[in-house]
Short mmCIF file of C-alpha atoms and ligand atoms in Angstrom, two decimals:
data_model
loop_
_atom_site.label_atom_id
_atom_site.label_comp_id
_atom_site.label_asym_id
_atom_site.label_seq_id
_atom_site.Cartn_x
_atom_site.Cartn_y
_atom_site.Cartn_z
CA UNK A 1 -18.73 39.72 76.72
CA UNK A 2 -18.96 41.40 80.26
CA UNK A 3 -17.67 44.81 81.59
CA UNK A 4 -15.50 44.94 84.71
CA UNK A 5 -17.00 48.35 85.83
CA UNK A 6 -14.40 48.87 88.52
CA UNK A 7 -12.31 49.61 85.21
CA UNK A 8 -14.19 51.28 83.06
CA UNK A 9 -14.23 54.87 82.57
CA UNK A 10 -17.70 54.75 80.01
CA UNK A 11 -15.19 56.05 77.58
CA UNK A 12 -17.20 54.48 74.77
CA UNK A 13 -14.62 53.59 72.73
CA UNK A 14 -15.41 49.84 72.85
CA UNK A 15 -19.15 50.81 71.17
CA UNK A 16 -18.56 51.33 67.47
CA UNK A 17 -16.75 47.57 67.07
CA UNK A 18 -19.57 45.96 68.07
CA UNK A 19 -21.40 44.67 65.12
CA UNK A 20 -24.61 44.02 66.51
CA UNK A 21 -25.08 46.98 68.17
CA UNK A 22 -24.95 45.37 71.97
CA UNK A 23 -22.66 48.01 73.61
CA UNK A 24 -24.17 51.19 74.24
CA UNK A 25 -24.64 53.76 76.95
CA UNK A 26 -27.06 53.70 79.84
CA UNK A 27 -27.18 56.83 81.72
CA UNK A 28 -23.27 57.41 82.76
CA UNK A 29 -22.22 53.63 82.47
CA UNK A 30 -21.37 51.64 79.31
CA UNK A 31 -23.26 48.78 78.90
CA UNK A 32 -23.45 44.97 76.97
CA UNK A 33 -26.99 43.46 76.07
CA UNK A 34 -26.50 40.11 77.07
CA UNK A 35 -29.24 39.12 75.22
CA UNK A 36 -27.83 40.53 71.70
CA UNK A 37 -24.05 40.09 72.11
CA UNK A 38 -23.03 37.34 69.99
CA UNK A 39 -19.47 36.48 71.97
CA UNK A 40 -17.55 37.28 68.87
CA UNK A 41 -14.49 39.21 70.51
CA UNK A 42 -14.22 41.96 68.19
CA UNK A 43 -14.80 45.12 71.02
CA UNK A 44 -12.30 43.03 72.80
CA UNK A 45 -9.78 42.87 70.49
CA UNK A 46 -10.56 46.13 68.33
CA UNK A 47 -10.91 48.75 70.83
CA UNK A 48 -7.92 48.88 72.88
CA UNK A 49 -9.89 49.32 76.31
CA UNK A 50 -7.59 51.89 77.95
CA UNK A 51 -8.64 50.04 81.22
CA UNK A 52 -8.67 46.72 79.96
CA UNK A 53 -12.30 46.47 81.29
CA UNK A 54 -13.63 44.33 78.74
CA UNK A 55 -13.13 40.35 79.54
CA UNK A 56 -15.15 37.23 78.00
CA UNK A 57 -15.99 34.14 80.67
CA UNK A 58 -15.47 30.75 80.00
CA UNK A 59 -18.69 29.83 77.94
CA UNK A 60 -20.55 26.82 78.39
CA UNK A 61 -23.05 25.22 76.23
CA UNK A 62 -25.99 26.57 75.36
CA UNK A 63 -24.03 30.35 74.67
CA UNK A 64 -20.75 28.82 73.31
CA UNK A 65 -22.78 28.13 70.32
CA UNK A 66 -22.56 32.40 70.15
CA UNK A 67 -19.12 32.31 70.18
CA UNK A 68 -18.66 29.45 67.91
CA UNK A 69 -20.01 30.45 64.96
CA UNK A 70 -18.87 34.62 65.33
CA UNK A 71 -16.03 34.70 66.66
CA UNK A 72 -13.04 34.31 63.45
CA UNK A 73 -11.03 32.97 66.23
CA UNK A 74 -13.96 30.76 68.06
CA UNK A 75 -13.31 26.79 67.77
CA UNK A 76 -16.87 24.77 67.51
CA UNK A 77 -15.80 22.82 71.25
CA UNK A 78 -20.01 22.18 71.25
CA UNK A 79 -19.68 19.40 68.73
CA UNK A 80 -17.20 16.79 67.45
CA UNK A 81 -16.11 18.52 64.39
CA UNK A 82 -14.00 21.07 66.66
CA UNK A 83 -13.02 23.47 63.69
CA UNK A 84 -13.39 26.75 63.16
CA UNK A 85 -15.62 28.81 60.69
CA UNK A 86 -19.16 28.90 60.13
CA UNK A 87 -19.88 26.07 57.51
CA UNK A 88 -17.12 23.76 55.70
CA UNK A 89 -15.28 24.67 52.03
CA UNK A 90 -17.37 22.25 50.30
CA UNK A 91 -19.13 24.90 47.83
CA UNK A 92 -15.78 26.14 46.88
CA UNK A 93 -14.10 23.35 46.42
CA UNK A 94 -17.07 21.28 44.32
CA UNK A 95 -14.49 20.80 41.38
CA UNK A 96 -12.20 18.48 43.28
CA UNK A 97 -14.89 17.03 45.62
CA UNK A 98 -17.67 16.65 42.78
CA UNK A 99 -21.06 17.15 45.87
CA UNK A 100 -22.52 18.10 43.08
CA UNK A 101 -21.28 16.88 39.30
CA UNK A 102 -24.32 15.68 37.51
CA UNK A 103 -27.60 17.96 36.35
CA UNK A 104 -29.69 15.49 38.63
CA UNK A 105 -28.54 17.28 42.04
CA UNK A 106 -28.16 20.32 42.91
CA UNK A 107 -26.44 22.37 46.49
CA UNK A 108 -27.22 24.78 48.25
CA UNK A 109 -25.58 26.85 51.17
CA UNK A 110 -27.88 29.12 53.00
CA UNK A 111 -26.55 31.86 55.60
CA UNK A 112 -28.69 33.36 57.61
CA UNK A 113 -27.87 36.79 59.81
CA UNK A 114 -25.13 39.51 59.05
CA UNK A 115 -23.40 42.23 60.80
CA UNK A 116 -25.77 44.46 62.11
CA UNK A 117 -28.58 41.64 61.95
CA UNK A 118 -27.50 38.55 63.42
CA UNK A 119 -29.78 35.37 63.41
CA UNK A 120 -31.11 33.47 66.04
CA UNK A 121 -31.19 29.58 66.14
CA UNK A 122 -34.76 29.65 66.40
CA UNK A 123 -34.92 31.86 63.17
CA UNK A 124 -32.70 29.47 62.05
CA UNK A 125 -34.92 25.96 62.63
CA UNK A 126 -37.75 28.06 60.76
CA UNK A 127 -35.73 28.02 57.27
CA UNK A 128 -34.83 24.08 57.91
CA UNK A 129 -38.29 23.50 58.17
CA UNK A 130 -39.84 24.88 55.64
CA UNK A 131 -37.32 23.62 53.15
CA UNK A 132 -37.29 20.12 54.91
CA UNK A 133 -39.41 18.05 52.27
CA UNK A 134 -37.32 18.70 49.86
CA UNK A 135 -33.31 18.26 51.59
CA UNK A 136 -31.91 14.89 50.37
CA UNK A 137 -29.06 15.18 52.62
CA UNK A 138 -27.14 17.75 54.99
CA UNK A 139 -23.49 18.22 54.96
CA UNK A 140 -22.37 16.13 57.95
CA UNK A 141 -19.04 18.17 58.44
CA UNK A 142 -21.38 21.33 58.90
CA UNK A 143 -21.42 22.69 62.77
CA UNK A 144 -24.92 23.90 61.95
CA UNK A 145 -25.89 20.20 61.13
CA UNK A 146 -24.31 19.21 64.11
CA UNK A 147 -26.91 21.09 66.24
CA UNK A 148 -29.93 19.56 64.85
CA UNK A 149 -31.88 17.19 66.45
CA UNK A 150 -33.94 15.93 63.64
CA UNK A 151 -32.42 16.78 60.20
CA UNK A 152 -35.76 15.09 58.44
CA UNK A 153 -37.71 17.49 60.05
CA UNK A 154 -35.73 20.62 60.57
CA UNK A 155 -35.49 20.86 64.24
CA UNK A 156 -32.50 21.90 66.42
CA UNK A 157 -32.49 21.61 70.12
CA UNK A 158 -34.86 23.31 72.31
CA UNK A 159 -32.05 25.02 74.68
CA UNK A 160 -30.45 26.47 72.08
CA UNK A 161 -33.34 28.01 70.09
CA UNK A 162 -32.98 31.48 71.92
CA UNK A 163 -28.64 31.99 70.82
CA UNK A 164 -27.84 34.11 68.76
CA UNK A 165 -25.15 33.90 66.19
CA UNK A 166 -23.71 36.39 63.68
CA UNK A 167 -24.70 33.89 60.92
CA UNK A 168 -24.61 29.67 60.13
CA UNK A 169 -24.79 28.19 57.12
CA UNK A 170 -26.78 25.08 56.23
CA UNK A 171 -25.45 22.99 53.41
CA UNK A 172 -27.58 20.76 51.62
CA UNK A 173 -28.57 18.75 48.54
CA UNK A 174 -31.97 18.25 46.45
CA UNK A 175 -33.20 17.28 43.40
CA UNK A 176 -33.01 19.70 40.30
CA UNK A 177 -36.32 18.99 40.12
CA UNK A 178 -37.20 20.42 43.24
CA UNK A 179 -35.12 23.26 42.99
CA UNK A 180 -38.36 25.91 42.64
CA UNK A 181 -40.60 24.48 45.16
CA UNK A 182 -37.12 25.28 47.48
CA UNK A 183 -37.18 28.64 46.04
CA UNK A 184 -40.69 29.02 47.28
CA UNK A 185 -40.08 28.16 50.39
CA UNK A 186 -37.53 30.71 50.64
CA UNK A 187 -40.04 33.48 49.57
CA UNK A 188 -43.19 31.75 52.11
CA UNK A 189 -40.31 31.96 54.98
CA UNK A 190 -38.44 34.95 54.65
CA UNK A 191 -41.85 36.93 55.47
CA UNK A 192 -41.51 34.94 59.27
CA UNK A 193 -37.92 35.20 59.96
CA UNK A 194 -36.32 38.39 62.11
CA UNK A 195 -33.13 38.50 59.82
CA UNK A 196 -32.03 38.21 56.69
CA UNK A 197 -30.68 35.02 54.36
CA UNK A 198 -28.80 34.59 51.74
CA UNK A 199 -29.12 31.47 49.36
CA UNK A 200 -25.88 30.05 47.31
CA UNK A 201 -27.10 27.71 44.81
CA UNK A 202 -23.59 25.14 43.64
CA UNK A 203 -25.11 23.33 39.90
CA UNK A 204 -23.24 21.97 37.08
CA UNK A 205 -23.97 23.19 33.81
CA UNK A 206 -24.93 19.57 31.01
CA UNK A 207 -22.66 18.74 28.02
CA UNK A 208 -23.55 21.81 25.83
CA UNK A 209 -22.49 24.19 28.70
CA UNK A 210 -26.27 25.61 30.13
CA UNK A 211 -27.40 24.89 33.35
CA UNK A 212 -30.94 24.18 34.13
CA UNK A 213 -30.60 25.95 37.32
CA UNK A 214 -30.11 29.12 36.32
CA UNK A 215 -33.18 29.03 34.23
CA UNK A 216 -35.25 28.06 37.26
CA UNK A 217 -34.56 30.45 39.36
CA UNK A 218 -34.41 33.00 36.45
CA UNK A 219 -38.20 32.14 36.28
CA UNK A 220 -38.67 33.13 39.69
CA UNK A 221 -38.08 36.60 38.66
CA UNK A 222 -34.55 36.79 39.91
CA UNK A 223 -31.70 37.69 37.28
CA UNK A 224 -28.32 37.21 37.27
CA UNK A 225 -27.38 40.54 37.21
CA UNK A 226 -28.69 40.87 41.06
CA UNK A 227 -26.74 37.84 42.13
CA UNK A 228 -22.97 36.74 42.02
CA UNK A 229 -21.69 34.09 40.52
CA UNK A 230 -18.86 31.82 40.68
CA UNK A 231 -17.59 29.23 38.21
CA UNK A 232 -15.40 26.56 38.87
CA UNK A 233 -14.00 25.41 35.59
CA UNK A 234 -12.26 22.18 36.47
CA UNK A 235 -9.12 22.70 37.23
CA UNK A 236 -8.62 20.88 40.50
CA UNK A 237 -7.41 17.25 40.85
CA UNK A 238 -10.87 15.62 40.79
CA UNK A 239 -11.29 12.97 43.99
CA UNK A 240 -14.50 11.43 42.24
CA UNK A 241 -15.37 9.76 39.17
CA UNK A 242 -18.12 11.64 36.66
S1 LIG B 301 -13.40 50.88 76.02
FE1 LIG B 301 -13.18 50.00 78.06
S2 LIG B 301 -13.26 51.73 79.44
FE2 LIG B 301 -14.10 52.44 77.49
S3 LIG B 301 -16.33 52.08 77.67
FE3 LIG B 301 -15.45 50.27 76.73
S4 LIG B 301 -15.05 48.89 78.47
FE4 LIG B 301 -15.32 50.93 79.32
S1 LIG B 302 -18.37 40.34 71.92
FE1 LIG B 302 -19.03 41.05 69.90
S2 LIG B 302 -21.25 41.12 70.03
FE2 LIG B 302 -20.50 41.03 72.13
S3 LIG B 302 -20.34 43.14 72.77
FE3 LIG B 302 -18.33 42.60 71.97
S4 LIG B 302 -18.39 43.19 69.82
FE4 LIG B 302 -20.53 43.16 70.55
#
């Protein structure tokens, strides 16, 4: 987001809609931190600019990624998928899709950055990698997949390492049985990252209702009571076979 400054008046009213905190005020002029402002349009569309000083340039690739995944309205034009949002429905919609419908598997969707925090892509590539052994498979309708280079490994592409982005979501699959050495890796890596991550574990429960997940990552010291849950109880129209 730029500032026409032959229009502004350093009114400041553009400053509190900013969720990353990249407007603020240096000496009499209002300012954006390039380097922090994540193109998602809300001080454009929130603050009613009295001067209409506020515009956004055309964005190319590597900072369309920015706008991509923070602006509601901002369409992923950097890969093939083209839609909108930050990851796909999949962990919502599990009972009719069935990613995950057997105790063998298990997903996961983790988000890293928030408002106020953000995440860089580089931030981002850390978490792939250290969970990398263990990811079966990413979700190829993900725009986060899209940007990797080498989903094996982890790795995105160099040139985009430095964007920033409200927050992505990788979607994934494991084995069950390798659901606490993830969990591990989630405690080794947030210590390195410079934002925060949340971790949305989608497991079905065996024949006598209990899932084995749950006790897992019970184990690791982390009850239910800090987390929230959703259960889908089946009442979709299935487009799998159990
Ligand atoms: S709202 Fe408009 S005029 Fe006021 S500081 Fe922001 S850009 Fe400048
Ligand atoms: S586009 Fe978003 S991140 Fe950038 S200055 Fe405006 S509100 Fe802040």
């Amino acid at each position: 987001m730029k500032i026409e400054y032959e229009k502004c008046k350093a009114c400041g009213l553009c400053i509190p809609f900013c969720p990353v905190g990249a407007i603020g005020k240096e000496g009499d002029r209002v300012v954006i931190d390039q380097e922090e402002c994540v193109e998602c349009c809300l001080c454009l569309r929130n603050s009613k600019c009295p001067t209409e000083a506020l515009y956004q340039e055309a964005l190319q690739m590597p900072r369309s990624i920015r706008k991509a995944f923070s602006d509601p309205l901002g369409k992923h034009e950097n890969t093939d998928l083209g839609h909108l949002g930050r990851g796909t429905e999949e962990v919502k919609t599990n009972d009719v899709t069935g990613l995950v419908h057997g105790t063998e598997y298990i997903a996961m969707a983790v988000e890293p950055g928030r408002p106020l925090v953000g995440a860089r892509i580089s931030d981002v590539e850390k978490i792939a990698m250290a969970i990398a052994p263990y990811v079966v498979s990413y979700d190829q309708n993900n725009p986060t997949t899209k940007l990797m280079i080498d989903q094996k490994k982890g790795l995105f592409e160099p040139s985009i390492k430095n964007e920033k982005v409200l927050s992505c979501i990788l979607e994934f699959k494991l084995a069950a049985k390798d659901l606490n050495s993830v969990m591990k890796a989630f405690e080794e890596v947030g210590k390195e990252v410079d934002t925060v991550f949340s971790v949305g574990v989608i497991a079905a429960t065996d024949e006598q209702g209990n899932c084995p997940a749950e006790a897992v990552i019970r184990k690791r010291g982390i009850t239910f009571l800090e987390t929230s849950t959703k259960v889908n109880m089946g009442l979709g129209k299935p487009l799998f076979t159990a």
